[in-house]
Tab-separated table of C-alpha atoms and ligand atoms in Angstrom:
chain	number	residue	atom	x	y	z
A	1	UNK	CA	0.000	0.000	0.000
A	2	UNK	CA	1.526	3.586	-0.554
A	3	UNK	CA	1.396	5.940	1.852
A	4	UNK	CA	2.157	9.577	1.991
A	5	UNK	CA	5.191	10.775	3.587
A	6	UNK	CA	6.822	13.669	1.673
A	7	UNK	CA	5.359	17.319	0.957
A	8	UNK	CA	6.393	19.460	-1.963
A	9	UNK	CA	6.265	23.075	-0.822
A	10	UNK	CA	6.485	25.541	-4.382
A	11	UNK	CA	7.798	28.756	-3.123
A	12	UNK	CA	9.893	30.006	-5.650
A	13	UNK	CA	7.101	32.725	-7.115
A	14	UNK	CA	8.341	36.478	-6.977
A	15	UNK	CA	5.150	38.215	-4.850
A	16	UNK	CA	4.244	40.891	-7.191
A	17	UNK	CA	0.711	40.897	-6.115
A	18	UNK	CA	2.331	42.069	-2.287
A	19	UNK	CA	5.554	44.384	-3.699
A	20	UNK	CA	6.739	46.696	-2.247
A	21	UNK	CA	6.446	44.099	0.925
A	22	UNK	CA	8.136	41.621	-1.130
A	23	UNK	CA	10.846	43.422	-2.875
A	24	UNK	CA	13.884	41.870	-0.229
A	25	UNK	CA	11.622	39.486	1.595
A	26	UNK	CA	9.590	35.839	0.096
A	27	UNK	CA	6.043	36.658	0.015
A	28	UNK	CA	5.513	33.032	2.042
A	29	UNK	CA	7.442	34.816	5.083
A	30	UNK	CA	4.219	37.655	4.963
A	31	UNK	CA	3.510	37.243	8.655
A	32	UNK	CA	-0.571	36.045	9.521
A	33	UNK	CA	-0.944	37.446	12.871
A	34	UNK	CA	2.658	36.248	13.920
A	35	UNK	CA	3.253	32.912	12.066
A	36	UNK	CA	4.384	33.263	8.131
A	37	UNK	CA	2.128	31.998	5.655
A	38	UNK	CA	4.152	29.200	4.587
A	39	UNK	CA	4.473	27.662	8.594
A	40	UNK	CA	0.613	26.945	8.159
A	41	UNK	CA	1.207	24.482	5.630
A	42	UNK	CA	4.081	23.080	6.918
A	43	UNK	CA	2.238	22.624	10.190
A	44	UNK	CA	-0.982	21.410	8.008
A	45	UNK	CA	1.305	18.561	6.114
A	46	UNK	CA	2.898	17.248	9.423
A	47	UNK	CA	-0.125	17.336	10.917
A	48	UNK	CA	-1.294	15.318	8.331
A	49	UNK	CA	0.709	12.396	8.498
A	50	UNK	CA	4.313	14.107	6.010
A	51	UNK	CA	7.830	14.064	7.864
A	52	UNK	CA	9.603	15.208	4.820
A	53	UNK	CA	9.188	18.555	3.402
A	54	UNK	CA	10.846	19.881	0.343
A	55	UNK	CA	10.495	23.742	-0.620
A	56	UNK	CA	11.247	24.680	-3.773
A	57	UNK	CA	12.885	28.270	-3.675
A	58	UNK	CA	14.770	30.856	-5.665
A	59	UNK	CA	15.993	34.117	-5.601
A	60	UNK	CA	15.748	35.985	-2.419
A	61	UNK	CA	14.523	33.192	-0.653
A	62	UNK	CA	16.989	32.584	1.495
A	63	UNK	CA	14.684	33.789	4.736
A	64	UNK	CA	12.260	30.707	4.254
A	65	UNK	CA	15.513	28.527	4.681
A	66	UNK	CA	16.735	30.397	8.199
A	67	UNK	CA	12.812	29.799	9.628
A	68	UNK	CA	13.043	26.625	9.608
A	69	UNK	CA	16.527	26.956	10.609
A	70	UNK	CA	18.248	26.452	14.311
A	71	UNK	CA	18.729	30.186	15.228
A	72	UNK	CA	21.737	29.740	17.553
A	73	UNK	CA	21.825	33.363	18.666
A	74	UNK	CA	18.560	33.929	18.933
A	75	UNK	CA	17.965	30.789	21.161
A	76	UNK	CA	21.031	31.506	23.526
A	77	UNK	CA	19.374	34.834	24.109
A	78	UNK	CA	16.284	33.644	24.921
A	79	UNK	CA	17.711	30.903	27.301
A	80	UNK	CA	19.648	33.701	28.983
A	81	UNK	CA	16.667	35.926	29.902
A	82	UNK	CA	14.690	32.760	30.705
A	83	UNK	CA	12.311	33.305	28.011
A	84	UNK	CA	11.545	29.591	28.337
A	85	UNK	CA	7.639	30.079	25.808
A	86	UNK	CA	9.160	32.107	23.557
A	87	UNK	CA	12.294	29.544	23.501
A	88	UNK	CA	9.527	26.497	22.958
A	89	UNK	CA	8.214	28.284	19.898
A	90	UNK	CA	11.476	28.931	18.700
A	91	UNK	CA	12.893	26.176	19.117
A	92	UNK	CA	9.668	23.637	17.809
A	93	UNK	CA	9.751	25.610	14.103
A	94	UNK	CA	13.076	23.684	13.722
A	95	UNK	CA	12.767	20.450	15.771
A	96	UNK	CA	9.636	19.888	13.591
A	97	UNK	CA	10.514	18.349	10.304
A	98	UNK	CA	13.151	17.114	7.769
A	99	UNK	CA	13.468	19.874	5.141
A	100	UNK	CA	15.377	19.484	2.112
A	101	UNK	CA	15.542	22.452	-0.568
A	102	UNK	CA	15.493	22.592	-4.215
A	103	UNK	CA	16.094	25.889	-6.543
A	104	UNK	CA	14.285	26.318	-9.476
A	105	UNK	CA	16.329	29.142	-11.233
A	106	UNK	CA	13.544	30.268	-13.823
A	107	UNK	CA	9.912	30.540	-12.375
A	108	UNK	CA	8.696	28.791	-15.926
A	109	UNK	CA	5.411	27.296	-13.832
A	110	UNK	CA	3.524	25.446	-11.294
A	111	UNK	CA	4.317	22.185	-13.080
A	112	UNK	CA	8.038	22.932	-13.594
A	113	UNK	CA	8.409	23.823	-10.277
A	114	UNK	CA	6.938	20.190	-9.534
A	115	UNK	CA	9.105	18.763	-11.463
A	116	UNK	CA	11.913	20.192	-9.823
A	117	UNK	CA	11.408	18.073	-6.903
A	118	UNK	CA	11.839	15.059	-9.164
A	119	UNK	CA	14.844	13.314	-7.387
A	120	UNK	CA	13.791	13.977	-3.876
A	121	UNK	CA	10.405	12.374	-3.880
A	122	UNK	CA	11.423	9.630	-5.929
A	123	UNK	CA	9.158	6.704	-6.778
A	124	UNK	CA	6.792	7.696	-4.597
A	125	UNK	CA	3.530	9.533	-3.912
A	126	UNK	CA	3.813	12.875	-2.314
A	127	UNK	CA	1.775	16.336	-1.571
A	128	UNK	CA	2.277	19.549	-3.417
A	129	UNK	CA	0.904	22.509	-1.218
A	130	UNK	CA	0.006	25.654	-2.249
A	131	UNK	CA	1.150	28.071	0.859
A	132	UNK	CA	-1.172	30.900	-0.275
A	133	UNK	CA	-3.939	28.735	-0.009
A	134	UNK	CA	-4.975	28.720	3.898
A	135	UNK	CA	-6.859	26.337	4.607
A	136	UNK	CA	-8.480	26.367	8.209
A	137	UNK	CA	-10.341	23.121	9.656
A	138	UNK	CA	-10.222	21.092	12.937
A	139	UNK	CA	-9.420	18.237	10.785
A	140	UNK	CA	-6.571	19.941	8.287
A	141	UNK	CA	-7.536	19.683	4.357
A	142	UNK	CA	-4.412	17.712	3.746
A	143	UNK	CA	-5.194	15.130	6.494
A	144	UNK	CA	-8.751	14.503	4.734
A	145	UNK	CA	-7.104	13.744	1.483
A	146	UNK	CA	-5.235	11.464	3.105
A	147	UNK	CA	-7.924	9.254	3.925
A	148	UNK	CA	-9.457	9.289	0.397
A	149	UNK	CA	-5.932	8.245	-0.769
A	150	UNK	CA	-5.464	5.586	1.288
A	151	UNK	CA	-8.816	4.064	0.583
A	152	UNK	CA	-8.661	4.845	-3.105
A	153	UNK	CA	-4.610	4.581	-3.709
A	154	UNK	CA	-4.391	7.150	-6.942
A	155	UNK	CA	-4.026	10.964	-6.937
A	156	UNK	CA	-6.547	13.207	-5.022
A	157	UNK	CA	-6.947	16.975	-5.847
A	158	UNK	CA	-8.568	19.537	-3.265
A	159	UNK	CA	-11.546	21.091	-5.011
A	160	UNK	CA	-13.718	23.860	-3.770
A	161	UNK	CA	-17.237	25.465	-5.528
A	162	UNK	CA	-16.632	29.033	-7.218
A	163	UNK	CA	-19.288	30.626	-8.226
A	164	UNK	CA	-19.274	32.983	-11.294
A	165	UNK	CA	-16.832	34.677	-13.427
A	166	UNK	CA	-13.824	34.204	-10.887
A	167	UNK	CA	-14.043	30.585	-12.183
A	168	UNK	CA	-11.364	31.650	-14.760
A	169	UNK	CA	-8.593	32.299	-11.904
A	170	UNK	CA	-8.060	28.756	-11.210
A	171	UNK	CA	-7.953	25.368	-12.514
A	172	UNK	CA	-11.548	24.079	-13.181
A	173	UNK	CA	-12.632	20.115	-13.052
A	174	UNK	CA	-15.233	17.933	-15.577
A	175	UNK	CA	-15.689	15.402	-12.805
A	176	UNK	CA	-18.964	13.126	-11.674
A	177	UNK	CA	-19.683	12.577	-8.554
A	178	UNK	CA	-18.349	8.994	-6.835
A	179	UNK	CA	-19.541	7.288	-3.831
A	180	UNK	CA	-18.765	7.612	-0.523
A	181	UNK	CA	-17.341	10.253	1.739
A	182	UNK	CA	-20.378	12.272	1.957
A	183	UNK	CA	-20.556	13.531	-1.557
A	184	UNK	CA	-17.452	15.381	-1.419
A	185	UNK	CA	-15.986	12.720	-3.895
A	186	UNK	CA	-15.463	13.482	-7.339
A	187	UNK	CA	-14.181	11.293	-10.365
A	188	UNK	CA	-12.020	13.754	-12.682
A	189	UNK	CA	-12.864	13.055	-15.898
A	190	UNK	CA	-11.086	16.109	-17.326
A	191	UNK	CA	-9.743	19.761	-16.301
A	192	UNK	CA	-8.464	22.834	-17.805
A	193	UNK	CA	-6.200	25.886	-16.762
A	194	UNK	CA	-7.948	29.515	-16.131
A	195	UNK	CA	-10.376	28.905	-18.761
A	196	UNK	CA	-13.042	32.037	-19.599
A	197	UNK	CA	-15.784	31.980	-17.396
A	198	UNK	CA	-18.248	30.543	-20.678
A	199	UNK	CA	-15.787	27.932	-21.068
A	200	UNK	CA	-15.364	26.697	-17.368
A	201	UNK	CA	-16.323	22.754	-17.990
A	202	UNK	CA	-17.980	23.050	-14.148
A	203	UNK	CA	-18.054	25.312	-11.119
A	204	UNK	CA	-15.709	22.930	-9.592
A	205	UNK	CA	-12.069	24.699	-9.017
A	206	UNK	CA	-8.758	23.338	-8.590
A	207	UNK	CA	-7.360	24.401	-4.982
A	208	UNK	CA	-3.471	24.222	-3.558
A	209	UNK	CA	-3.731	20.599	-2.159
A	210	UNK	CA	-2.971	17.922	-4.219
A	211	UNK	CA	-1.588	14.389	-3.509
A	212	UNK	CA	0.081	13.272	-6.585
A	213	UNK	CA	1.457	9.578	-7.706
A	214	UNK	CA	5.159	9.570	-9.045
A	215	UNK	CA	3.179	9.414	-12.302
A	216	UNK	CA	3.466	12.681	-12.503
A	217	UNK	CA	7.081	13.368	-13.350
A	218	UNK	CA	6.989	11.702	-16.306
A	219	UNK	CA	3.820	13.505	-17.671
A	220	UNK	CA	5.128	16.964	-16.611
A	221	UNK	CA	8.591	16.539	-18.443
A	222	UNK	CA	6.224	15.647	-21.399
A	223	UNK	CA	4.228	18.587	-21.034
A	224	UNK	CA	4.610	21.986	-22.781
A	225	UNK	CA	3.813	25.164	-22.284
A	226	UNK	CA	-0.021	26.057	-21.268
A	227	UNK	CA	-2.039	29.070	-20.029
A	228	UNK	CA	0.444	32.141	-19.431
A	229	UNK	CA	3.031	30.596	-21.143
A	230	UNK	CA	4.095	28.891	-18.175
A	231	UNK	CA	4.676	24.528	-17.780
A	232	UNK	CA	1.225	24.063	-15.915
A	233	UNK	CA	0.650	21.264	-13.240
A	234	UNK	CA	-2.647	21.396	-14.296
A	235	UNK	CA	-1.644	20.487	-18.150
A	236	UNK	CA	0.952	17.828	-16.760
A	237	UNK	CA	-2.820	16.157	-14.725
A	238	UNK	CA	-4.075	16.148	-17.654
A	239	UNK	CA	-1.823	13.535	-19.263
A	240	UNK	CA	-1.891	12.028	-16.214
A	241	UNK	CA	-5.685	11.213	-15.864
A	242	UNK	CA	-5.330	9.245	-19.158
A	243	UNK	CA	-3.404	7.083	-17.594
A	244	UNK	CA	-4.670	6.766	-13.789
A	245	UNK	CA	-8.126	7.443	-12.075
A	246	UNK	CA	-7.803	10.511	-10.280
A	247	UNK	CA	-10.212	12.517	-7.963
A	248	UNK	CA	-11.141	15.819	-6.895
A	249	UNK	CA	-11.954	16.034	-3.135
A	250	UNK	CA	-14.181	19.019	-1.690
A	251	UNK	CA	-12.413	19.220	2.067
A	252	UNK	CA	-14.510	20.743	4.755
A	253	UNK	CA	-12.739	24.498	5.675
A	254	UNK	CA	-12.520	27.607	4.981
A	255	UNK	CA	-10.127	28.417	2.715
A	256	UNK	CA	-8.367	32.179	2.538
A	257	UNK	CA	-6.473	33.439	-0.793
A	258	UNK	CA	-3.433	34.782	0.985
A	259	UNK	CA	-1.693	35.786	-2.089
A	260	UNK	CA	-4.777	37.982	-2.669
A	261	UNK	CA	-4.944	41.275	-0.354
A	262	UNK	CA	-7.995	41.753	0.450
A	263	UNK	CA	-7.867	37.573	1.435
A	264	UNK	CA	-4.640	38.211	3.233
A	265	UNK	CA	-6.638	41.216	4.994
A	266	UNK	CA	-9.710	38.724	5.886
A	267	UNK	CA	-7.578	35.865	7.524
A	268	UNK	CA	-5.125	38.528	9.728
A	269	UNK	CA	-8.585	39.120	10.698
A	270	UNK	CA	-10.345	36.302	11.372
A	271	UNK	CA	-6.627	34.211	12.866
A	272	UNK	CA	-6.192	37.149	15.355
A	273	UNK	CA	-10.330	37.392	16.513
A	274	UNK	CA	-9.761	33.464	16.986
A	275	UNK	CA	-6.327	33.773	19.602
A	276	UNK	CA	-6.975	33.262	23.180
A	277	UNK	CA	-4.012	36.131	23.789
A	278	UNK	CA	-5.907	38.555	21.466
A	279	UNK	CA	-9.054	37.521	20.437
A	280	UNK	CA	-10.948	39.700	23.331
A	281	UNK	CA	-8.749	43.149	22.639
A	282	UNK	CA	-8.929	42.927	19.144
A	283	UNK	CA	-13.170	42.203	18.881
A	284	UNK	CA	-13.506	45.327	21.515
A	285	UNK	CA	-11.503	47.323	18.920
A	286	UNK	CA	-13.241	46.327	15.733
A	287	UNK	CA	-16.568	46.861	17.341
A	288	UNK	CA	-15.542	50.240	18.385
A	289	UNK	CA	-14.727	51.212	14.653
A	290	UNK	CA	-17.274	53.257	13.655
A	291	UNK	CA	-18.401	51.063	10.263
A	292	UNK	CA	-21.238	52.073	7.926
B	12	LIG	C1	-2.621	27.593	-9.206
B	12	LIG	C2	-3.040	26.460	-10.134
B	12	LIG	C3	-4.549	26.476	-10.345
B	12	LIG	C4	-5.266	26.438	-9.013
B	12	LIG	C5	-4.747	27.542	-8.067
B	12	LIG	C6	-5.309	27.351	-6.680
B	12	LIG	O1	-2.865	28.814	-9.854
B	12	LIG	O2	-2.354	26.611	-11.375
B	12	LIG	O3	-4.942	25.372	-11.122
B	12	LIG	O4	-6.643	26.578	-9.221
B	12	LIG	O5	-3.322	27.538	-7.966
B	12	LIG	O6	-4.922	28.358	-5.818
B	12	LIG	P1	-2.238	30.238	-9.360
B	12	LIG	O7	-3.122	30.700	-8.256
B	12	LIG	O8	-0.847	29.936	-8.894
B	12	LIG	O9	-2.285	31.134	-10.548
């Protein structure tokens, strides 16, 4: 039986949707509350069963690299002034994981940035998550895909309802519905790249979880350039699904766009009313802005 163990992380993007934040700093170190974007989905694919994580980075993303880092200074001077929760914190970011890195020198893609992480994963199946996707459930998105895989043993794709033109900002699904798991099960039976809202095959979207066999290499070196002129994981699927039965899986959560602002804007929000430390403060303050 397979079983998932290893997490592909794509990180090598530039941010141009947050610049000037992300002109010397990786847009996956954009802090929610106080924890980087990118430490939710590390957090979400350990939690989730993954002890291996590889990021795939470029450029100016050498910060992503010293987070998960030890930070020898930083913990001797927390020891010193007996800063022992700070310390825990600190120190648990690195304990927590394996991480291996990859660079991917051009950003030519989604799929090419896949495909860099080739060697690593090996013969094997594996996650890709997509940091700016936030997912937030009890039960972590990633964790419920793992339980259709290990039932069904092929690939498993998040998948969440859009409704109207912002169909064409994602990947969309042809899929019919298969049994079990509440009706959140889907058979792919095809899917296409950002297509134009009258040529969206569903309102089924593509979302940044996707547990992939090692079938997947192969197609993506095969596969050539798609929508934006850019090697497409979606396009590399594709190929894929006419080989293997895949699925799309609808998870149960609320999902933010953190790459977006204004989604970036709603989860700071929403992260900080749900914190014991500052859930209280922060509520008082909203309600005291004078909205109309
Ligand atoms: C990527 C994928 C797309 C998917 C989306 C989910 O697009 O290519 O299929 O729907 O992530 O967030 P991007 O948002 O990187 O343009």
């Amino acid at each position: 039986m397979m079983k998932l163990r290893k997490a592909v992380f794509p990180a090598a993007g530039l941010g141009t949707r947050f610049l000037p934040a992300t002109k010397a700093q990786p847009k996956e170190m954009l802090p929610l509350v106080d924890k980087p974007i990118i430490q939710y989905g590390v957090e979400e694919a350990i939690n989730s069963g993954c002890d291996q994580i590889i990021i795939i980075t470029g450029r100016g993303k050498q910060a992503i690299e010293d987070h998960f880092d030890v930070s020898y200074e930083l913990e001797k001077m927390l020891e010193e002034r007996r800063k022992t929760d700070l310390l825990k914190i600190v120190r648990s970011i690195s304990d927590m994981m394996h991480v291996a890195y990859v660079r991917q020198k051009e950003a030519l893609g989604l799929g090419h940035a896949v495909l860099m992480a080739r060697e690593l994963v090996g013969n094997e199946p594996f996650a890709v998550l997509l940091a700016d996707d936030v997912i937030d459930h009890p039960v972590p998105a990633l964790k419920q895909m793992v339980d259709v895989f290990n039932q069904k043993q092929c690939s498993v794709i998040a998948a969440q309802v859009i409704e109207g033109k912002m169909i064409s900002s994602y990947g969309v699904f042809d899929a019919q519905p298969a049994d079990g798991f509440n009706g959140r099960l889907f058979e792919i039976r095809n899917m296409v790249e950002k297509p134009k809202p009258e040529e969206a095959p569903s309102n089924l979207a593509i979302i940044g979880r996707y547990i992939l066999t090692p079938t997947i290499f192969d197609c993506l070196s095969k596969t050539t350039t798609g929508a934006g002129g850019e090697l497409q994981l979606t396009d590399g699927m594709r190929m894929l699904l006419k080989q293997e039965k895949m699925y799309a899986y609808v998870y149960e959560g609320r999902r933010y766009d953190t790459g977006d602002k204004l989604g970036f804007l709603k989860a700071t929000v929403e992260f900080a009313l749900k914190r014991d430390d500052l859930g209280g403060a922060f509520r008082e303050y909203l309600k005291g802005l004078k909205l109309s």
